[in-house]
Coordinates of C-alpha atoms in Angstrom, one line a residue:
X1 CA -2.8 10.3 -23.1
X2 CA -3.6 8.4 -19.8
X3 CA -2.0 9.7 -16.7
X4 CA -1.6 9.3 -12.7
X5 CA -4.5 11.6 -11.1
X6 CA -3.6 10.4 -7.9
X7 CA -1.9 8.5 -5.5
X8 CA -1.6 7.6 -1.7
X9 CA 0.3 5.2 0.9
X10 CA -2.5 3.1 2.6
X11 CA -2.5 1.2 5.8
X12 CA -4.4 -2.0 5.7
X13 CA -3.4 -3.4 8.7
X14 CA -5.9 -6.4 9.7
X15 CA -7.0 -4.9 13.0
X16 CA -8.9 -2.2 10.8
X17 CA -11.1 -5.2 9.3
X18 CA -13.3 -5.7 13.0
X19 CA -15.8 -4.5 14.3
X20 CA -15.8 -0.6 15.7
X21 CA -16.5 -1.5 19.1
X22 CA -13.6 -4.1 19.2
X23 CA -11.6 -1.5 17.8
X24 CA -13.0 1.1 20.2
X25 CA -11.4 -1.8 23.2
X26 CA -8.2 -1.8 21.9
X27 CA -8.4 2.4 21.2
X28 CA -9.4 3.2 24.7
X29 CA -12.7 4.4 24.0
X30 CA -11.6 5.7 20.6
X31 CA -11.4 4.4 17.0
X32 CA -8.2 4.5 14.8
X33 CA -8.0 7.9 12.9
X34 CA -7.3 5.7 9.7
X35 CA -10.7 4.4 9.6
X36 CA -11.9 8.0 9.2
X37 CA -9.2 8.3 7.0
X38 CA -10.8 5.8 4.6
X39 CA -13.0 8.1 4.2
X40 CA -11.2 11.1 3.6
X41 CA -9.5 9.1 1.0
X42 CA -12.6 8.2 -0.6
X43 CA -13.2 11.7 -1.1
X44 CA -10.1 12.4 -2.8
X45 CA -10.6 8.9 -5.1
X46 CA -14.3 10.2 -5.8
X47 CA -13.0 13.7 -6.9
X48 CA -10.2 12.1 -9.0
X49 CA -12.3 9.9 -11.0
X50 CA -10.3 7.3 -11.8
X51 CA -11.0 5.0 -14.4
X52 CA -9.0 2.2 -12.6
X53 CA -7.3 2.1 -9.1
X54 CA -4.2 0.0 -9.1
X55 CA -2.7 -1.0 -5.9
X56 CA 1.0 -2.0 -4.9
X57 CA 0.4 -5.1 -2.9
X58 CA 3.1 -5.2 -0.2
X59 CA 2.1 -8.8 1.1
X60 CA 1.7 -10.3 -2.6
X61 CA 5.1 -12.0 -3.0
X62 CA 6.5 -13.2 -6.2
X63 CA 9.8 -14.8 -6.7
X64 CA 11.6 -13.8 -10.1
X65 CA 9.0 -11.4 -11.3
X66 CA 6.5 -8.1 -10.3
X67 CA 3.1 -9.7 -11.4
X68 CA 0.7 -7.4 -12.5
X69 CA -3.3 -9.2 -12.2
X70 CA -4.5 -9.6 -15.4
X71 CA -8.0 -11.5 -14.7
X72 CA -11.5 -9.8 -15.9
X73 CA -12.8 -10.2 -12.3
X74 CA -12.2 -11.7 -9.5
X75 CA -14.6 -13.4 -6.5
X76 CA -14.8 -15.2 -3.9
X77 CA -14.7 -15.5 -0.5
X78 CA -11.2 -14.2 1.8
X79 CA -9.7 -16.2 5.0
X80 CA -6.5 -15.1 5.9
X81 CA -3.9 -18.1 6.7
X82 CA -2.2 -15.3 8.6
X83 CA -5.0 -14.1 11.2
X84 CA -8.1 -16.3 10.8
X85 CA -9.5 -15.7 14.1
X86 CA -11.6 -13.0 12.8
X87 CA -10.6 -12.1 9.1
X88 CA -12.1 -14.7 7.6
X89 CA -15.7 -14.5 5.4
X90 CA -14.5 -11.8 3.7
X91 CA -16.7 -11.7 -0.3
X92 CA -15.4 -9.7 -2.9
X93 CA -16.1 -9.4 -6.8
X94 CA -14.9 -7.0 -8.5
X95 CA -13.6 -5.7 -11.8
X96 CA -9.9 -6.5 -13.1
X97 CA -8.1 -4.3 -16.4
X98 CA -6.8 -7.0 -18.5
X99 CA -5.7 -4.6 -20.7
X100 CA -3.5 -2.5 -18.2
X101 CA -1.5 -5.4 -16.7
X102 CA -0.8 -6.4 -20.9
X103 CA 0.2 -2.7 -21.3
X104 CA 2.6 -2.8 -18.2
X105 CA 3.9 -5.7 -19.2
X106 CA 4.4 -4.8 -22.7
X107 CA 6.7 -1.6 -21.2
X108 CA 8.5 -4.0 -19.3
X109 CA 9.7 -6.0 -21.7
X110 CA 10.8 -3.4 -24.1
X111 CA 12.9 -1.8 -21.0
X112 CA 14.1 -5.4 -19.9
X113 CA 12.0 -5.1 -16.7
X114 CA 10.5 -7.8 -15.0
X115 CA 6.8 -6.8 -14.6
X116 CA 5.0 -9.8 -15.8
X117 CA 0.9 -9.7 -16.5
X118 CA -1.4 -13.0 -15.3
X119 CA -4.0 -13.8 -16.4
X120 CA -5.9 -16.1 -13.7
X121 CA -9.4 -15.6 -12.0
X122 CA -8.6 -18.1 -9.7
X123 CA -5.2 -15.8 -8.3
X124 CA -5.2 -16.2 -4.3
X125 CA -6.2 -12.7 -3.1
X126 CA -4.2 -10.8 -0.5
X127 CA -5.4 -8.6 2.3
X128 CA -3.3 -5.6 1.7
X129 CA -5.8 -5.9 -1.7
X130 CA -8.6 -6.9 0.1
X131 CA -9.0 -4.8 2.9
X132 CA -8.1 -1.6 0.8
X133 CA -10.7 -2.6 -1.9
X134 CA -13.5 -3.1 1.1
X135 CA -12.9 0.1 3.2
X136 CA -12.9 2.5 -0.1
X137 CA -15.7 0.8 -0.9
X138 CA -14.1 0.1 -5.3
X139 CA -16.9 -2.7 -5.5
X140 CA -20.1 -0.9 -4.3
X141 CA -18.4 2.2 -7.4
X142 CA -17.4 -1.1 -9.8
X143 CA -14.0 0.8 -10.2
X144 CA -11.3 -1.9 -12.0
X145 CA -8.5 -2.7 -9.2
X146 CA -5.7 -4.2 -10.8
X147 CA -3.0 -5.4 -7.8
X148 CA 1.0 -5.5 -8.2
X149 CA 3.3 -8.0 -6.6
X150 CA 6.2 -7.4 -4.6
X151 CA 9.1 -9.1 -5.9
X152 CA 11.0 -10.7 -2.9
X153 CA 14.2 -11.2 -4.8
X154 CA 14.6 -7.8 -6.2
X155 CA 16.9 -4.9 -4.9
X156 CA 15.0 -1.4 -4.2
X157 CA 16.3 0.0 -7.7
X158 CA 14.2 -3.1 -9.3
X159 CA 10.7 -1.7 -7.7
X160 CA 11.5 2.0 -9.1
X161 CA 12.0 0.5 -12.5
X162 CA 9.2 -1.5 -12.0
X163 CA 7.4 1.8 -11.2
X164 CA 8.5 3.5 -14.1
X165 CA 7.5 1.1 -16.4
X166 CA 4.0 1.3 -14.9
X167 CA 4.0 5.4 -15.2
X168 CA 4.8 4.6 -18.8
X169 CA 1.6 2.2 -19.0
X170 CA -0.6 4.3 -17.9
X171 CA 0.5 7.5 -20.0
X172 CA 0.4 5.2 -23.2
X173 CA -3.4 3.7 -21.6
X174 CA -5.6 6.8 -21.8
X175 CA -6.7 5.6 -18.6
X176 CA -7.1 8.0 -15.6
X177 CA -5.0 6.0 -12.7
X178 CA -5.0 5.9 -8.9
X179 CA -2.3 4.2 -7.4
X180 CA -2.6 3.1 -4.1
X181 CA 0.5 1.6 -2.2
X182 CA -0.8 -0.5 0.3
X183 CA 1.5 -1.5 3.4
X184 CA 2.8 0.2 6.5
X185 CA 6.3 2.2 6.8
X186 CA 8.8 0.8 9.3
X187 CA 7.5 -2.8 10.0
X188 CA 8.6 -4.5 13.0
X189 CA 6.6 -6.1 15.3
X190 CA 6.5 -6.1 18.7
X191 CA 6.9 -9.1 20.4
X192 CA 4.2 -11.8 21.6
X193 CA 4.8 -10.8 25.6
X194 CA 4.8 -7.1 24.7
X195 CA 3.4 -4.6 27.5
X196 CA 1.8 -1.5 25.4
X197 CA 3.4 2.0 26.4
X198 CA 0.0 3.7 26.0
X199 CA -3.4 2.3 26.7
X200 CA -4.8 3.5 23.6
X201 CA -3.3 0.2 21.1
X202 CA -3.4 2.7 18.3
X203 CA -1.1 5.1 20.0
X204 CA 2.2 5.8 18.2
X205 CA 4.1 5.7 21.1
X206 CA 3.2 1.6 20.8
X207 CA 5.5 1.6 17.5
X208 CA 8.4 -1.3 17.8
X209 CA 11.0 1.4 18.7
X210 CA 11.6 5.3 19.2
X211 CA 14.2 5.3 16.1
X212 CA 11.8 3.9 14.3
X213 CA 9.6 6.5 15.4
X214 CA 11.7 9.5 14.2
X215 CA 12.5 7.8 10.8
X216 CA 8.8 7.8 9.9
X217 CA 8.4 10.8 10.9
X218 CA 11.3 12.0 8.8
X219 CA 10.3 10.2 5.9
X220 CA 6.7 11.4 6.6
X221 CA 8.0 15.4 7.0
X222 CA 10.2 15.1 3.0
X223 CA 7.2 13.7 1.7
X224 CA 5.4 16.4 3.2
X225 CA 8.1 18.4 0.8
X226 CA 7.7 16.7 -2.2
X227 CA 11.2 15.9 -1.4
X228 CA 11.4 12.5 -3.0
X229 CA 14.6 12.3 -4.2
X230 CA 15.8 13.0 -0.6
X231 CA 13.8 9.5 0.6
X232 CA 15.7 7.9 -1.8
X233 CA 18.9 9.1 -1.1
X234 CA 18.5 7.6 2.1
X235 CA 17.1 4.5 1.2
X236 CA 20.1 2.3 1.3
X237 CA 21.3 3.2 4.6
X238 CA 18.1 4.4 6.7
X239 CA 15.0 3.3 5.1
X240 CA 16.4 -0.1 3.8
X241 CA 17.4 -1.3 7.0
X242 CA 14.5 -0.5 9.0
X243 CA 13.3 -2.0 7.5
X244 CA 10.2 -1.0 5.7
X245 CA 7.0 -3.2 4.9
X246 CA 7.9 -5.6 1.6
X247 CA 11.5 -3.5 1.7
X248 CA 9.6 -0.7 0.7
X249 CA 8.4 -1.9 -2.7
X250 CA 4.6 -0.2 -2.4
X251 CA 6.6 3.3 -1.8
X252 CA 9.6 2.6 -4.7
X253 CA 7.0 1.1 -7.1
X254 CA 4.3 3.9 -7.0
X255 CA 6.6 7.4 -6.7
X256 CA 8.9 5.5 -10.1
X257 CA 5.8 5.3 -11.5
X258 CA 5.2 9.5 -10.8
X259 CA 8.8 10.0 -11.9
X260 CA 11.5 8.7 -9.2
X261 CA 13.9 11.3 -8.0
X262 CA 12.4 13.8 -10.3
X263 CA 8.9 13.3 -8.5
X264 CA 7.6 16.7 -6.2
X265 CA 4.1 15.7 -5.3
X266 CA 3.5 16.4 -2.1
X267 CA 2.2 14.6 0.3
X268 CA -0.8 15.5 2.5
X269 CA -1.4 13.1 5.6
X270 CA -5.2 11.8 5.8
X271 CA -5.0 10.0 8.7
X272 CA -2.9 10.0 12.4
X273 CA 0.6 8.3 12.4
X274 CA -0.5 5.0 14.0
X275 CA 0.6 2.1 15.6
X276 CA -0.6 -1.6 14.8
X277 CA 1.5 -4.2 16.6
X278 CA 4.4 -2.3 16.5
X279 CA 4.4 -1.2 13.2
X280 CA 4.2 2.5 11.4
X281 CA 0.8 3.6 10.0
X282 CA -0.7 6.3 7.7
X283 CA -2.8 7.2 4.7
X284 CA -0.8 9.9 2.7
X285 CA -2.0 11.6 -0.2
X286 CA 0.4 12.4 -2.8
X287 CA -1.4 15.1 -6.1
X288 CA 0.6 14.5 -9.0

């Protein structure tokens, strides 16, 4: 029987893609505490072995379906439309999991789900993929990434079905499975003429707004828990409206794939609680 031998929240915010002493600039003379969270991470991924890693793409959006990527392997070379200035040049090649995304989508229609494989090497790539895939360093280990859309037309209780047909995948696989749910917490960015609160960029105290502050932090202590079912009892009225990045879909999709309400994996912070552009950043490791 395959299973879930691990699973994390990710940042990939683009500012993490320069150079160190760029980053260094805009950290006052000090780095983020995610980028040596990457590597904390990669311990955990290394100790896991994981026959594939699947990530919950928060800036992948579909309309009328969750895609699952389906293709063998995918290259090429990444510019981002959205910050081309200095993300751009970015190779990749790596390994796909045909068989997975079939599997999921398999599930999905049995449950009348909407988790759809494709089946395309040519798919456009996204960063929240990308920049995940670079800093854990999946190529350079040949690990099989297989990325999930984000369904922009779907209500939060679509993305923990779509989860939980996943969870189902995987146990009916054989594969060992990391799941990676890549995309910040609350997600509001500051505005263009924005003066920072803190001269270190990275500095929480940078984040879009103090409520949005304390909700992270809330969210981030019940996690701490294993209190799942507690996140999502607030969903609706807190965590919906904040909102979060992709509504939240990277967070609903991967903890209904580790059982929804029922879920008590706790979560064990790898990196600072971080600012980027006003948004809410942190790696968390969740042991299932």
């Amino acid at each position: 029987m395959g299973k879930i031998v691990g699973a994390a929240i990710v940042s990939h915010h683009p500012g993490l893609m320069q150079c160190e002493e760029f980053r260094r600039a805009m950290g006052a003379g000090e780095d983020s505490d995610l980028i040596a969270g990457y590597s904390r991470l990669r311990a955990k991924i290394e100790a896991a072995k994981p026959d594939v890693v699947m990530i919950l793409d928060s800036h992948w959006f579909t309309t009328g379906y969750h895609l699952v990527d389906g293709g063998a392997r995918y290259t090429g070379t990444y510019v981002s439309d959205e910050m081309p200035w200095y993300l751009h040049g970015v190779p990749y090649d790596y390994r796909g999991h045909p068989e997975l995304a079939l599997a999921v989508e398999a599930v999905s229609r049995e449950r009348g789900g909407y988790n759809r494989a494709i089946c395309h090497p040519g798919l456009e790539r996204q960063y929240a993929t990308l920049n995940l895939i670079k800093h854990l360093r999946l190529e350079l280990s040949d690990t099989p990434v297989v990325s999930v859309s984000s369904c922009q037309n779907c209500e939060w209780q679509h993305f923990l079905a779509s989860g939980d047909a996943i969870g189902e995948a995987i146990r009916r696989s054989g594969l060992r499975v990391i799941l990676l749910a890549s995309g910040a917490l609350s997600h509001k960015f500051n505005g263009i003429d924005w003066k920072p609160n803190h001269p270190r960029l990275f500095h929480e105290s940078n984040v879009s707004s103090i409520e949005n502050i304390q909700s992270d932090k809330g969210a981030i202590a019940l996690m701490a828990d294993g209190d799942h079912q507690q996140v999502l009892e607030r969903w609706q009225d807190e965590y919906r409206q904040l909102p979060w990045e992709a509504f939240g879909a990277h967070y609903l999709q991967m903890v209904g794939a580790m059982g929804g309400r029922e879920c008590r994996a706790k979560g064990e912070p790898l990196s600072a609680y971080e600012n980027a552009r006003g948004t809410g950043n942190i790696h968390i490791w969740f042991q299932p």
